[in-house]
mmCIF file of C-alpha atoms in Angstrom:
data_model
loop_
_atom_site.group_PDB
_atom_site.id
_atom_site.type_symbol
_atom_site.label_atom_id
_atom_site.label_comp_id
_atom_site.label_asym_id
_atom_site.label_seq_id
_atom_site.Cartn_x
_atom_site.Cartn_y
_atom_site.Cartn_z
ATOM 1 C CA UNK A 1 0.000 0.000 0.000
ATOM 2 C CA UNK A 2 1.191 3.348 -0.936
ATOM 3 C CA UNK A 3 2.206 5.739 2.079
ATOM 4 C CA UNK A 4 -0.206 9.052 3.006
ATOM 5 C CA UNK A 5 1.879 11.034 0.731
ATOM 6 C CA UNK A 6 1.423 8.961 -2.272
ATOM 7 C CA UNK A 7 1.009 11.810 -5.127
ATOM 8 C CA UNK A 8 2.529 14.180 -3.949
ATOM 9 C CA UNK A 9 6.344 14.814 -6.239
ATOM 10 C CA UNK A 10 9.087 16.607 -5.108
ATOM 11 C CA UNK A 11 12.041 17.726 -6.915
ATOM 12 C CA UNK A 12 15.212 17.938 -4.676
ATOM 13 C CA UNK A 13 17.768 19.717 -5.466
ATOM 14 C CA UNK A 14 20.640 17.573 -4.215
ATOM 15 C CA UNK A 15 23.363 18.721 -1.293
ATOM 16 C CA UNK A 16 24.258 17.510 2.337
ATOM 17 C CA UNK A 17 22.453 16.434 5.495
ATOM 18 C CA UNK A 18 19.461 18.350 6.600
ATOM 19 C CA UNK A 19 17.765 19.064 3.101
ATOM 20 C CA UNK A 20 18.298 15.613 1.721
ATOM 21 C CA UNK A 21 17.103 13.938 5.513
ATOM 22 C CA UNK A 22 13.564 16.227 4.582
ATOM 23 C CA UNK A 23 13.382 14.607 1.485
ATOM 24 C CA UNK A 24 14.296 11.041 2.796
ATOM 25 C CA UNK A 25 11.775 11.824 5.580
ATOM 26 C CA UNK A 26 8.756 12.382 2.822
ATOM 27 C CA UNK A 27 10.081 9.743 0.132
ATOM 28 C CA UNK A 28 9.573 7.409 3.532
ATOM 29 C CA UNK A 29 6.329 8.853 3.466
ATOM 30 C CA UNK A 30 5.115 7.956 -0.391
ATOM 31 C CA UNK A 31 6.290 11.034 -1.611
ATOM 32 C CA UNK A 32 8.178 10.568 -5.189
ATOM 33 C CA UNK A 33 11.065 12.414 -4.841
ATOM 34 C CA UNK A 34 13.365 13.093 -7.750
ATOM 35 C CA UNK A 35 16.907 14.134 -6.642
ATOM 36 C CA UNK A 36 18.958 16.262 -8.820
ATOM 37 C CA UNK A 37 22.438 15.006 -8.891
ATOM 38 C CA UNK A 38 25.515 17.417 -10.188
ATOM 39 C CA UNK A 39 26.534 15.564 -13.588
ATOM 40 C CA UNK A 40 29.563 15.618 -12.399
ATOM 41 C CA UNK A 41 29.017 12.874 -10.104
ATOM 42 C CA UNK A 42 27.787 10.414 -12.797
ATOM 43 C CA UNK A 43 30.082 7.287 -12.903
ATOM 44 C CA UNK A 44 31.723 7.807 -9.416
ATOM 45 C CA UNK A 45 32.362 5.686 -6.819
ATOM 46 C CA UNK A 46 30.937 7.807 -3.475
ATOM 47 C CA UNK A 47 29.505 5.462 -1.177
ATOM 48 C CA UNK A 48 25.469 5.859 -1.705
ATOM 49 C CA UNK A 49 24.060 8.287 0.729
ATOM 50 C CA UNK A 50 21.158 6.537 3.576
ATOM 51 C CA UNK A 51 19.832 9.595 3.444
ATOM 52 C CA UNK A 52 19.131 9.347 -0.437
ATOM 53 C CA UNK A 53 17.240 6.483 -0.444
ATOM 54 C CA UNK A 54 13.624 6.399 -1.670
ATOM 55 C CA UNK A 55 13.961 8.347 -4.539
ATOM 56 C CA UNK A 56 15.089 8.443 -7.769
ATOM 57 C CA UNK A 57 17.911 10.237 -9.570
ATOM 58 C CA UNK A 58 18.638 12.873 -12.817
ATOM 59 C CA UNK A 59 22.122 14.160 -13.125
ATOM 60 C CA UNK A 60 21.789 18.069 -14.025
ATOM 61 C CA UNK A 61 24.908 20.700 -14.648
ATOM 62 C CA UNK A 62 23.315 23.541 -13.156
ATOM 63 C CA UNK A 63 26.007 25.742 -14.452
ATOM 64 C CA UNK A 64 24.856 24.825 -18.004
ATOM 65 C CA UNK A 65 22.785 26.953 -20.251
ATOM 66 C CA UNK A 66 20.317 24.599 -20.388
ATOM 67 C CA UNK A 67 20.526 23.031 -17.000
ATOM 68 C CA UNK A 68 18.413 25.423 -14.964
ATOM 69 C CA UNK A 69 15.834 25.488 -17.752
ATOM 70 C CA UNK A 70 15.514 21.518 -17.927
ATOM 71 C CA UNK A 71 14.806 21.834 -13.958
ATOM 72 C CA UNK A 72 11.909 24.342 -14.712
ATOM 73 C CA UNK A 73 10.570 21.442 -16.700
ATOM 74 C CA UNK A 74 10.396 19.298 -14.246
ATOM 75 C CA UNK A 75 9.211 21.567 -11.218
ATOM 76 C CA UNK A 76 5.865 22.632 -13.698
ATOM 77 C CA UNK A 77 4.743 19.287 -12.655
ATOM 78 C CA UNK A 78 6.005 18.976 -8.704
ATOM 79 C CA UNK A 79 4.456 20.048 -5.947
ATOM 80 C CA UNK A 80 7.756 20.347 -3.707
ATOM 81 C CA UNK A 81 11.351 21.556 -4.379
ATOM 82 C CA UNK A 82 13.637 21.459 -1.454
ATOM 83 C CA UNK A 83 17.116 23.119 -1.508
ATOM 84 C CA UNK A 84 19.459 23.549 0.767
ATOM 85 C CA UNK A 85 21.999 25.711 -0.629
ATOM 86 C CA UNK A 86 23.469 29.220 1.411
ATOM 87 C CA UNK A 87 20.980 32.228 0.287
ATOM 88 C CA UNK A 88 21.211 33.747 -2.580
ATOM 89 C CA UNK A 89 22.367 30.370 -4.739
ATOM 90 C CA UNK A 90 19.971 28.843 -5.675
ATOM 91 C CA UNK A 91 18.818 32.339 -7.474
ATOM 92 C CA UNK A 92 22.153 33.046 -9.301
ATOM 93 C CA UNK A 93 21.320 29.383 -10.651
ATOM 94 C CA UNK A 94 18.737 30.898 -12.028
ATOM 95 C CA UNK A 95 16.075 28.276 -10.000
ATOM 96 C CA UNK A 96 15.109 30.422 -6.827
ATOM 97 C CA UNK A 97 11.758 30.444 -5.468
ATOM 98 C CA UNK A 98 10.561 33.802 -7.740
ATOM 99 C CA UNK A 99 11.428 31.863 -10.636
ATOM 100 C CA UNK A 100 10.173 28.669 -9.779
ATOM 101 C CA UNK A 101 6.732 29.812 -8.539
ATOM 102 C CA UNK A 102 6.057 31.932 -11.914
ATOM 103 C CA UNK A 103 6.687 28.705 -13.760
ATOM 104 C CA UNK A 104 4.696 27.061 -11.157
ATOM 105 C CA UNK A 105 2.347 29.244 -8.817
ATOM 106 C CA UNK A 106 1.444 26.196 -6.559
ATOM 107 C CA UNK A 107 4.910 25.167 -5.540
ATOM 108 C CA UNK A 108 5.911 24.706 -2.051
ATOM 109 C CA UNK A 109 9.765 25.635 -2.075
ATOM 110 C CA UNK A 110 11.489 24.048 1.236
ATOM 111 C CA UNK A 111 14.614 26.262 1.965
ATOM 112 C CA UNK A 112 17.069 24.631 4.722
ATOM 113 C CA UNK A 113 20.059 26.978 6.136
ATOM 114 C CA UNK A 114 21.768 26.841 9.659
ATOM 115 C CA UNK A 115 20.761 30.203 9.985
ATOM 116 C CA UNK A 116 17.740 31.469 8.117
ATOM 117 C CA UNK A 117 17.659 33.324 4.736
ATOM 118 C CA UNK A 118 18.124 36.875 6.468
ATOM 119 C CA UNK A 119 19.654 37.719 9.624
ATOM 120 C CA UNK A 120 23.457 38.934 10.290
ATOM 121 C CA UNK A 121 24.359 35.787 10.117
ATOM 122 C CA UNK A 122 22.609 34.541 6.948
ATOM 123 C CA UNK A 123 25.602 34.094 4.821
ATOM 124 C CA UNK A 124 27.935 32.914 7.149
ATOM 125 C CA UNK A 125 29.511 29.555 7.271
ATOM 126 C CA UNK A 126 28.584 27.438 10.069
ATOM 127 C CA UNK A 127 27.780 23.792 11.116
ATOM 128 C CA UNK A 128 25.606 21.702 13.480
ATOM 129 C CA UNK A 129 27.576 23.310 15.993
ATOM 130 C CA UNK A 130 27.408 26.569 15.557
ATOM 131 C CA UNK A 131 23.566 26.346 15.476
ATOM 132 C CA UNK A 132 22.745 24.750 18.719
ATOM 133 C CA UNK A 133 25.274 26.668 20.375
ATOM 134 C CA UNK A 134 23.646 29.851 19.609
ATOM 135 C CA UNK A 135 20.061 28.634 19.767
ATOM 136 C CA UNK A 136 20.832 27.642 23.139
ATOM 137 C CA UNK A 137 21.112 23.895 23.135
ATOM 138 C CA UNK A 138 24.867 22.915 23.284
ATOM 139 C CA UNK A 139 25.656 24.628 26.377
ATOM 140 C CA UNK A 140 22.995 22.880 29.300
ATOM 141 C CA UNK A 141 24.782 19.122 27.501
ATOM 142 C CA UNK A 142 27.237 17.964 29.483
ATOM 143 C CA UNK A 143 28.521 17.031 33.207
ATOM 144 C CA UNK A 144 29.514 19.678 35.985
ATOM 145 C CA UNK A 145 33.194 21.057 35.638
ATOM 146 C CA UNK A 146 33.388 20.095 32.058
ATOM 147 C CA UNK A 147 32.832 21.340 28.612
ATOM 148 C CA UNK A 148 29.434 21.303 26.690
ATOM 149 C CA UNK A 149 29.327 17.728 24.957
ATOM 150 C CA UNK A 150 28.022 18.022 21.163
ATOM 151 C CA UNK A 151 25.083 15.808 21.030
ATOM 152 C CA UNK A 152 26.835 14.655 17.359
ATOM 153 C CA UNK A 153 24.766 16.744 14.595
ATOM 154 C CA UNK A 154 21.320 15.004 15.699
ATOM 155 C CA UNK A 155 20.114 18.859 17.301
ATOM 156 C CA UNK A 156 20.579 21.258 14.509
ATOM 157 C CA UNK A 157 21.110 19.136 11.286
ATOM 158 C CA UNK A 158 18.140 16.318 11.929
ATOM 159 C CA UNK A 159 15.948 17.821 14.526
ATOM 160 C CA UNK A 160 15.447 21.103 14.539
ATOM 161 C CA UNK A 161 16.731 21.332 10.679
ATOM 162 C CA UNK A 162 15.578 18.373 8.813
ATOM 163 C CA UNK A 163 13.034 17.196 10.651
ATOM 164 C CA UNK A 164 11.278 20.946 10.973
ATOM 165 C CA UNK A 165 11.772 21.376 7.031
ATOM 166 C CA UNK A 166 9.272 18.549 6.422
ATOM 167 C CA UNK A 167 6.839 19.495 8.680
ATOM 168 C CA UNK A 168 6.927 23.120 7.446
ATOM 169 C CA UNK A 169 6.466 21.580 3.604
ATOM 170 C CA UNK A 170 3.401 19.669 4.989
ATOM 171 C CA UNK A 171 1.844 22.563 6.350
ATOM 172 C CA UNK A 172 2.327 24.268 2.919
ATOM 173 C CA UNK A 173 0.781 21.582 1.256
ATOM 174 C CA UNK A 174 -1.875 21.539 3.856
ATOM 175 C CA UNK A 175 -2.341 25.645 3.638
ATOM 176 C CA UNK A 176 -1.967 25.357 -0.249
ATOM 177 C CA UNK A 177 -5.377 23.180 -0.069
ATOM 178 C CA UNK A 178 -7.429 26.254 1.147
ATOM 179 C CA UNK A 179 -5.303 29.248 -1.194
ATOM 180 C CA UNK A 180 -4.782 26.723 -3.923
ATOM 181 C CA UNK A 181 -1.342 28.507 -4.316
ATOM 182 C CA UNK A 182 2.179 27.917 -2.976
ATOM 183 C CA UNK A 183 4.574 29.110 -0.298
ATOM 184 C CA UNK A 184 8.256 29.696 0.254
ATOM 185 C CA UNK A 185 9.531 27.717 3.735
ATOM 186 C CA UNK A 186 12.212 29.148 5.170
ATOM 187 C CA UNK A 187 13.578 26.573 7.845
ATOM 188 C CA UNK A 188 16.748 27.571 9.922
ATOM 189 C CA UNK A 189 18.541 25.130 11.500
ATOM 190 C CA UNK A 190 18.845 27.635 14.821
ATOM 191 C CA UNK A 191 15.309 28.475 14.331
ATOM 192 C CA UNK A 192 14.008 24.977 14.911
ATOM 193 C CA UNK A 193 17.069 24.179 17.540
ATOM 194 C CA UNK A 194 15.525 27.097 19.757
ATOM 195 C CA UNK A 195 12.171 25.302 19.337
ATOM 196 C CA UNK A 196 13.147 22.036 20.573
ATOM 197 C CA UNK A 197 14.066 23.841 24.262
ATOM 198 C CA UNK A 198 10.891 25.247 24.280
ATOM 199 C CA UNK A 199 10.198 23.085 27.792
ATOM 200 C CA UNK A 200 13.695 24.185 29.350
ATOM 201 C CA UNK A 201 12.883 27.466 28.292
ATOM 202 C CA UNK A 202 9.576 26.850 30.044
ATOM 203 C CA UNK A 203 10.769 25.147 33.063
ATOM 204 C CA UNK A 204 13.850 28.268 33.461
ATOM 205 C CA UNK A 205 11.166 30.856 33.726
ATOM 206 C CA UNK A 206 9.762 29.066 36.824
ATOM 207 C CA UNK A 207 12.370 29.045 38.726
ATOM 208 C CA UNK A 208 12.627 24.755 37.918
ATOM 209 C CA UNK A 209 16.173 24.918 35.710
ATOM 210 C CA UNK A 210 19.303 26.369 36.750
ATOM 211 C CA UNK A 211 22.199 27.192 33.780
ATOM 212 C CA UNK A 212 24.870 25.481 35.346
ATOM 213 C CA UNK A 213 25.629 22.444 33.939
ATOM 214 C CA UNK A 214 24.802 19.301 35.650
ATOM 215 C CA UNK A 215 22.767 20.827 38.039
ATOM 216 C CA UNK A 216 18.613 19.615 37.518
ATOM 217 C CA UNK A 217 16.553 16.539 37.509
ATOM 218 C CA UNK A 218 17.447 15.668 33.652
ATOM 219 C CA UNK A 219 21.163 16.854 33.106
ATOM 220 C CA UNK A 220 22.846 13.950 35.113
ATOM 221 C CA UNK A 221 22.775 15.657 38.224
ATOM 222 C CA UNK A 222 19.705 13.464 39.858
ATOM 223 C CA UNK A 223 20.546 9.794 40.545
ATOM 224 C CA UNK A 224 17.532 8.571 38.933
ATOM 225 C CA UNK A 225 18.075 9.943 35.678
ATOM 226 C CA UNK A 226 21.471 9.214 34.373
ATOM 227 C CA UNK A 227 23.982 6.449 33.508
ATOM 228 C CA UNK A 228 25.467 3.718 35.254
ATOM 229 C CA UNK A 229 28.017 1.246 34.680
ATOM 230 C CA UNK A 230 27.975 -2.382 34.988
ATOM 231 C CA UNK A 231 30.909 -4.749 35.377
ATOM 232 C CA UNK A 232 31.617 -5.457 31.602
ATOM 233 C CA UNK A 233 32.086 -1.669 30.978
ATOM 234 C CA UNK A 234 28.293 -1.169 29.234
ATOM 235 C CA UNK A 235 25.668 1.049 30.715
ATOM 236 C CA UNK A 236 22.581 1.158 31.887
ATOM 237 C CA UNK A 237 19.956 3.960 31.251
ATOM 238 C CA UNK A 238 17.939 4.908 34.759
ATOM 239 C CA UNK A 239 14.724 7.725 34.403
ATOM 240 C CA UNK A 240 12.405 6.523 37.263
ATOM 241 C CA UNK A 241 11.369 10.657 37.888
ATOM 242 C CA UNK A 242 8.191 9.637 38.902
ATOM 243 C CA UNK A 243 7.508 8.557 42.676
ATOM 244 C CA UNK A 244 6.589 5.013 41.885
ATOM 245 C CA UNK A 245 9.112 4.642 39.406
ATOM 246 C CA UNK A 246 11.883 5.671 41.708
ATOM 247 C CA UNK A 247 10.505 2.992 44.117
ATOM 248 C CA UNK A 248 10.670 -0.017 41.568
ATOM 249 C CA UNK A 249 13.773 1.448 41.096
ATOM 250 C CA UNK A 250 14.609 0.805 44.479
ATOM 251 C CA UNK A 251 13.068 -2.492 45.109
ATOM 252 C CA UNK A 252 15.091 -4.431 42.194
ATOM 253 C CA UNK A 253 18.118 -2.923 43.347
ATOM 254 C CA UNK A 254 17.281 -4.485 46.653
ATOM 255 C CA UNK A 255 17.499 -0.809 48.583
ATOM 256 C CA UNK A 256 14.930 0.011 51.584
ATOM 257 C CA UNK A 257 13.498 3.576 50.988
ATOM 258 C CA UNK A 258 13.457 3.938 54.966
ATOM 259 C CA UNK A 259 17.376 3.952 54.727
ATOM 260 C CA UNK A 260 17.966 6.532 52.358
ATOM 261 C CA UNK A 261 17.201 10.219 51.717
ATOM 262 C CA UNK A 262 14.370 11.399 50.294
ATOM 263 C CA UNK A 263 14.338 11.707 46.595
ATOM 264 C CA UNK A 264 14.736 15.005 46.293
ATOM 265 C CA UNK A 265 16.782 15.834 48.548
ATOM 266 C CA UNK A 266 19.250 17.553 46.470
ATOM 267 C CA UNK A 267 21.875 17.537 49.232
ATOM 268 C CA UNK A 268 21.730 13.793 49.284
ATOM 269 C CA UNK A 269 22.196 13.140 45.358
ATOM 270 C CA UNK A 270 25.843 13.234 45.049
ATOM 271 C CA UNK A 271 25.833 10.360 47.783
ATOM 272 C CA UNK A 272 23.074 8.752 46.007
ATOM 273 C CA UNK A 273 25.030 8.630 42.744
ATOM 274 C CA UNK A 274 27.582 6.837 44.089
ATOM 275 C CA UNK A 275 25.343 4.162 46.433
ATOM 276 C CA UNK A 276 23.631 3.326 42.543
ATOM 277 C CA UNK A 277 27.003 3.263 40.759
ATOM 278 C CA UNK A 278 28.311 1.154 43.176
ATOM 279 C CA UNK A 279 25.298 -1.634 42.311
ATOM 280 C CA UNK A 280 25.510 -1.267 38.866
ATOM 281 C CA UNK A 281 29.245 -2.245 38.714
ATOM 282 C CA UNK A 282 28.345 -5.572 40.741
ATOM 283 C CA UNK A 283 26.713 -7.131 37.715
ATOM 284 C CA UNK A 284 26.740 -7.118 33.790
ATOM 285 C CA UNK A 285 24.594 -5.494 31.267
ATOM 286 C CA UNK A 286 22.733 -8.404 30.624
ATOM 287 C CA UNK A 287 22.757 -9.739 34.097
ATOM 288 C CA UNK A 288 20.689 -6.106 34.935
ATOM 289 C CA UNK A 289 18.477 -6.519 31.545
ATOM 290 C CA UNK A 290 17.234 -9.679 33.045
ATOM 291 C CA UNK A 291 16.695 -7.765 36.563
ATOM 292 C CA UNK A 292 15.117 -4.730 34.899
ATOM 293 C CA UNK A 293 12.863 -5.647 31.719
ATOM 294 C CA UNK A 294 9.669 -5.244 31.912
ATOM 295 C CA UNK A 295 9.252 -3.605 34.600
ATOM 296 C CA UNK A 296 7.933 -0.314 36.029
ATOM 297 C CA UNK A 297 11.650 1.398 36.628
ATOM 298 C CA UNK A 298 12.315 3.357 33.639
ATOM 299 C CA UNK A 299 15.505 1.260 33.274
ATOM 300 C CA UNK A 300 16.948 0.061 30.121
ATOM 301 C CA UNK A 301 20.496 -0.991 28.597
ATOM 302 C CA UNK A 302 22.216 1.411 26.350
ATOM 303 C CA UNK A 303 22.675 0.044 23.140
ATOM 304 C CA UNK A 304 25.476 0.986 20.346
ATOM 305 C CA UNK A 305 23.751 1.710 17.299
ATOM 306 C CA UNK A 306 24.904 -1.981 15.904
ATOM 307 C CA UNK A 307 22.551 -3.374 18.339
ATOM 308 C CA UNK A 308 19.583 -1.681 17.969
ATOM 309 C CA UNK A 309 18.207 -4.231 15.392
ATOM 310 C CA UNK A 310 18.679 -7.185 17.435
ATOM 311 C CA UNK A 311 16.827 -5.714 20.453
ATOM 312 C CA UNK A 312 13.899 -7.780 21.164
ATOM 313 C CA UNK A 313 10.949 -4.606 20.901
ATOM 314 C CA UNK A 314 13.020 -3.126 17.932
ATOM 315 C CA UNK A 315 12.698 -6.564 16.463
ATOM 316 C CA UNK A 316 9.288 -7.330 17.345
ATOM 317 C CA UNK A 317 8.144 -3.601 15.685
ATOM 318 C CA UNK A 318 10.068 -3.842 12.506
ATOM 319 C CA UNK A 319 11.977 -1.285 13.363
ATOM 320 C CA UNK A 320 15.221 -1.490 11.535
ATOM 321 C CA UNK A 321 14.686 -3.267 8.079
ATOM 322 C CA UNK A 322 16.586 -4.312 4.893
ATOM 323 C CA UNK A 323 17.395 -1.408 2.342
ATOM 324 C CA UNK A 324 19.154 -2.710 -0.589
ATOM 325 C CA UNK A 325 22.468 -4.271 1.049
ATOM 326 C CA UNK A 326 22.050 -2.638 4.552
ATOM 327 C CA UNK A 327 19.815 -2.684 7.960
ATOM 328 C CA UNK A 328 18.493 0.493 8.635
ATOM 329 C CA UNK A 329 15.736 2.838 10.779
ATOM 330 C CA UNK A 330 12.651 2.295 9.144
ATOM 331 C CA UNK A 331 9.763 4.806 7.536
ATOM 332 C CA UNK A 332 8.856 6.983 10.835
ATOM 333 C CA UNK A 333 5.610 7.551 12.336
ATOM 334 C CA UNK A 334 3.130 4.112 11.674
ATOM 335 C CA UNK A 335 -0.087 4.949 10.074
ATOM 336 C CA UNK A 336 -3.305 2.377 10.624
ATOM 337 C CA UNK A 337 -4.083 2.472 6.931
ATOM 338 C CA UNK A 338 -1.908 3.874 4.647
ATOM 339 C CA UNK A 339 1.688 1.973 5.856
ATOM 340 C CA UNK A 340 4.567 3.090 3.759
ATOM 341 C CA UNK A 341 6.917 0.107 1.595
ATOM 342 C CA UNK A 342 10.192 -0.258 2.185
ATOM 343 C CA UNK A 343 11.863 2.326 0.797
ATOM 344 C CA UNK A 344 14.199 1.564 -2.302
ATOM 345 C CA UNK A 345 18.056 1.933 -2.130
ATOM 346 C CA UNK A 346 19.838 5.050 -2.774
ATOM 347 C CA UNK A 347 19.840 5.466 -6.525
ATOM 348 C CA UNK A 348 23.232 5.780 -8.345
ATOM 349 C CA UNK A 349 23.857 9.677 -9.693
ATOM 350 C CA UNK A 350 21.447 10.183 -12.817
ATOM 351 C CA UNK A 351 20.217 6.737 -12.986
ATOM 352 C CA UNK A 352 16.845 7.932 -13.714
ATOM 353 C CA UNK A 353 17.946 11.051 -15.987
ATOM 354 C CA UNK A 354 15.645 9.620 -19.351
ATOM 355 C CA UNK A 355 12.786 8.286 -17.779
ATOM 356 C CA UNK A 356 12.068 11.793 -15.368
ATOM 357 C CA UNK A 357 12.983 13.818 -18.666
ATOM 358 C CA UNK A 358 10.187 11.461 -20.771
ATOM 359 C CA UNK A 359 8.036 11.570 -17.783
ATOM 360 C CA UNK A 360 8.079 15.891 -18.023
ATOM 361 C CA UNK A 361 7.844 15.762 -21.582
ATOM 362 C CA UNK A 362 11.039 16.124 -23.206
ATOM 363 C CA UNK A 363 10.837 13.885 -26.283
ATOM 364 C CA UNK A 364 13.831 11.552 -27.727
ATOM 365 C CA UNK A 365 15.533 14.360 -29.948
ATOM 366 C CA UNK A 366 15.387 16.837 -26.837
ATOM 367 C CA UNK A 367 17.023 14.320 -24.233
ATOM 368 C CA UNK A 368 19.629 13.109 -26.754
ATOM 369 C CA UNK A 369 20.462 17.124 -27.308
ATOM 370 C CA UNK A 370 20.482 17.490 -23.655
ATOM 371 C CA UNK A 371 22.756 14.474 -23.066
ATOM 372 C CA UNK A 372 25.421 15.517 -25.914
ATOM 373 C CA UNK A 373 25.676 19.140 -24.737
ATOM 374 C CA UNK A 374 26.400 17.871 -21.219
ATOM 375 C CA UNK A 375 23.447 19.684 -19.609
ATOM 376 C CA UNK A 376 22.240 16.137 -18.734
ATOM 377 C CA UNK A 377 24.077 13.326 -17.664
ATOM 378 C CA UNK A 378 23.415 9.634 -16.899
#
């Protein structure tokens, strides 16, 4: 069965990280996405792209006379273009959102930066980061008397960047329903960063979170919400906030809550810490995943990413699957009805270049003229 956005075509205009996770994101969804691949990268031997998968593939010089004006073509008939470039590009390319939406008055154009397409910082160079630092986000990560810890690029670039670009599309295409024309989304990366701390934010203005690091219920400072290790050198995940959680807690690690200090006694915590770390070393991983599963503690193991498919409720929900030679996360949220396929592996630079040219109407003469000038390659 096709996935709820079966119909719908987008027409990517192919980069790095954010942009293409979007596109991945609504190909998962039944989107057809058509990626446009630099024809320069026809032939090579890059290692294909997870985040590419899904769709399929025309190779395009951009920089060609004709290469802008063959991507016209093929956004006449799309609903979507996403591109991810730094502002002002994708209009000396001669395919910005003014000329786009003339061709095409309905089009939803998706535009992912780190930091938004105006701003003092809107042509500046920058990186996952750079982003959640300034939105806020890098600096409350991390243990007291130590630096910020970068979360890896799962904040700016997949989160609040990605992630935010596809749901602003969708509500374009939701919007466009009512107006029956299109919209220009402009998603920053700090933008949708600063969104995700919307409950620290929240929880600062009442008084509930302090900015030093390592210092509330949720930043490691609390013993029942960190890590712990056990005797193999693996760790276990603990987040029993809740009252009755914090006493299961207690119970299977064989503590009586007459001995010890109140939960939140914040005095006590640092003591605490070490009492539970203590424990934890005493036994293995697995030992404690026998103690702990199933129950009503908020404990679980902490699993390296290789893992994650052999996990017994990751197994049981499908949720890492078999995409062309590899195991990966699949097609993200469930629907009751209208369940996504597996998506199909990344496609190999301009694979599809004829068929998406015959598809927007370029005849035979037209794509073997676009082939031999080099505006088209595959």
């Amino acid at each position: 069965m096709p996935g709820p956005l079966a119909g719908i075509r987008v027409v990517e205009i192919a980069g790095l990280g954010p942009a293409p996770f979007a596109a991945m994101v609504l190909a998962d969804l039944g989107a057809d996405v058509i990626s446009v691949d630099r024809a320069a990268w026809v032939g090579t031997d890059e290692p294909m792209d997870v985040l590419r998968r899904g769709r399929r593939s025309i190779a395009v010089d951009l920089k060609h006379p004709q290469g802008a004006e063959t991507v016209l073509r093929l956004i006449e008939h799309a609903d979507v273009v996403l591109e991810g470039f730094r502002p002002g590009v994708a209009e000396r390319l001669g395919i910005g959102p003014e000329t786009c939406q003339t061709r095409n008055p309905a089009l939803v154009y998706g535009r992912m930066t780190g930091w938004g397409q105006d701003g003092p910082l809107a042509k500046v160079a920058g990186h996952d980061i750079n982003y959640i630092a300034i939105a806020g986000a890098l600096q409350p990560i991390g243990r007291d008397g130590e630096p910020p810890v970068p979360p890896l690029n799962l904040l700016g670039d997949f989160g609040g960047g990605g992630m935010l670009l596809a749901l602003g599309v969708l509500a374009a295409l939701q919007e466009r329903n009512t107006s029956g024309i299109g919209q220009v989304v402009d998603a920053a990366m700090v933008d949708g960063t600063a969104l995700l701390l919307s409950f620290l934010h929240d929880q600062r203005h009442v008084g509930l979170w302090s900015d030093e690091r390592s210092s509330n219920y949720i930043d490691t400072a609390a013993p029942y919400y960190d890590v712990y290790e056990t005797s193999d050198g693996l760790y276990m995940a603990v987040g029993a906030i809740e009252p009755q959680f914090y006493a299961e807690l207690l119970r299977l690690l064989e503590l009586d809550p007459a001995t010890l200090p109140d939960q939140e006694d914040r005095s006590a915590w640092p003591e605490l810490k070490k009492l539970f770390a203590d424990i934890f070393r005493c036994r293995t991983r697995a030992q404690w995943c026998s103690v702990f599963d199933g129950t009503e503690s908020c404990v679980t193991p902490v699993l390296a990413p290789r893992e994650v498919a052999d996990y017994p409720h990751t197994a049981a929900r499908e949720g890492m699957i078999a995409v062309g030679d590899r195991t990966l996360p699949a097609p993200a949220p469930r629907f009751s009805r209208s369940r996504p396929g597996v998506p199909s592996a990344p496609p190999r630079p301009g694979q599809d270049t004829v068929r998406v040219l015959a598809e927007a109407g370029f005849d035979d003469n037209a794509i073997r003229g676009l082939i031999a000038s080099g505006a088209v390659a595959g």
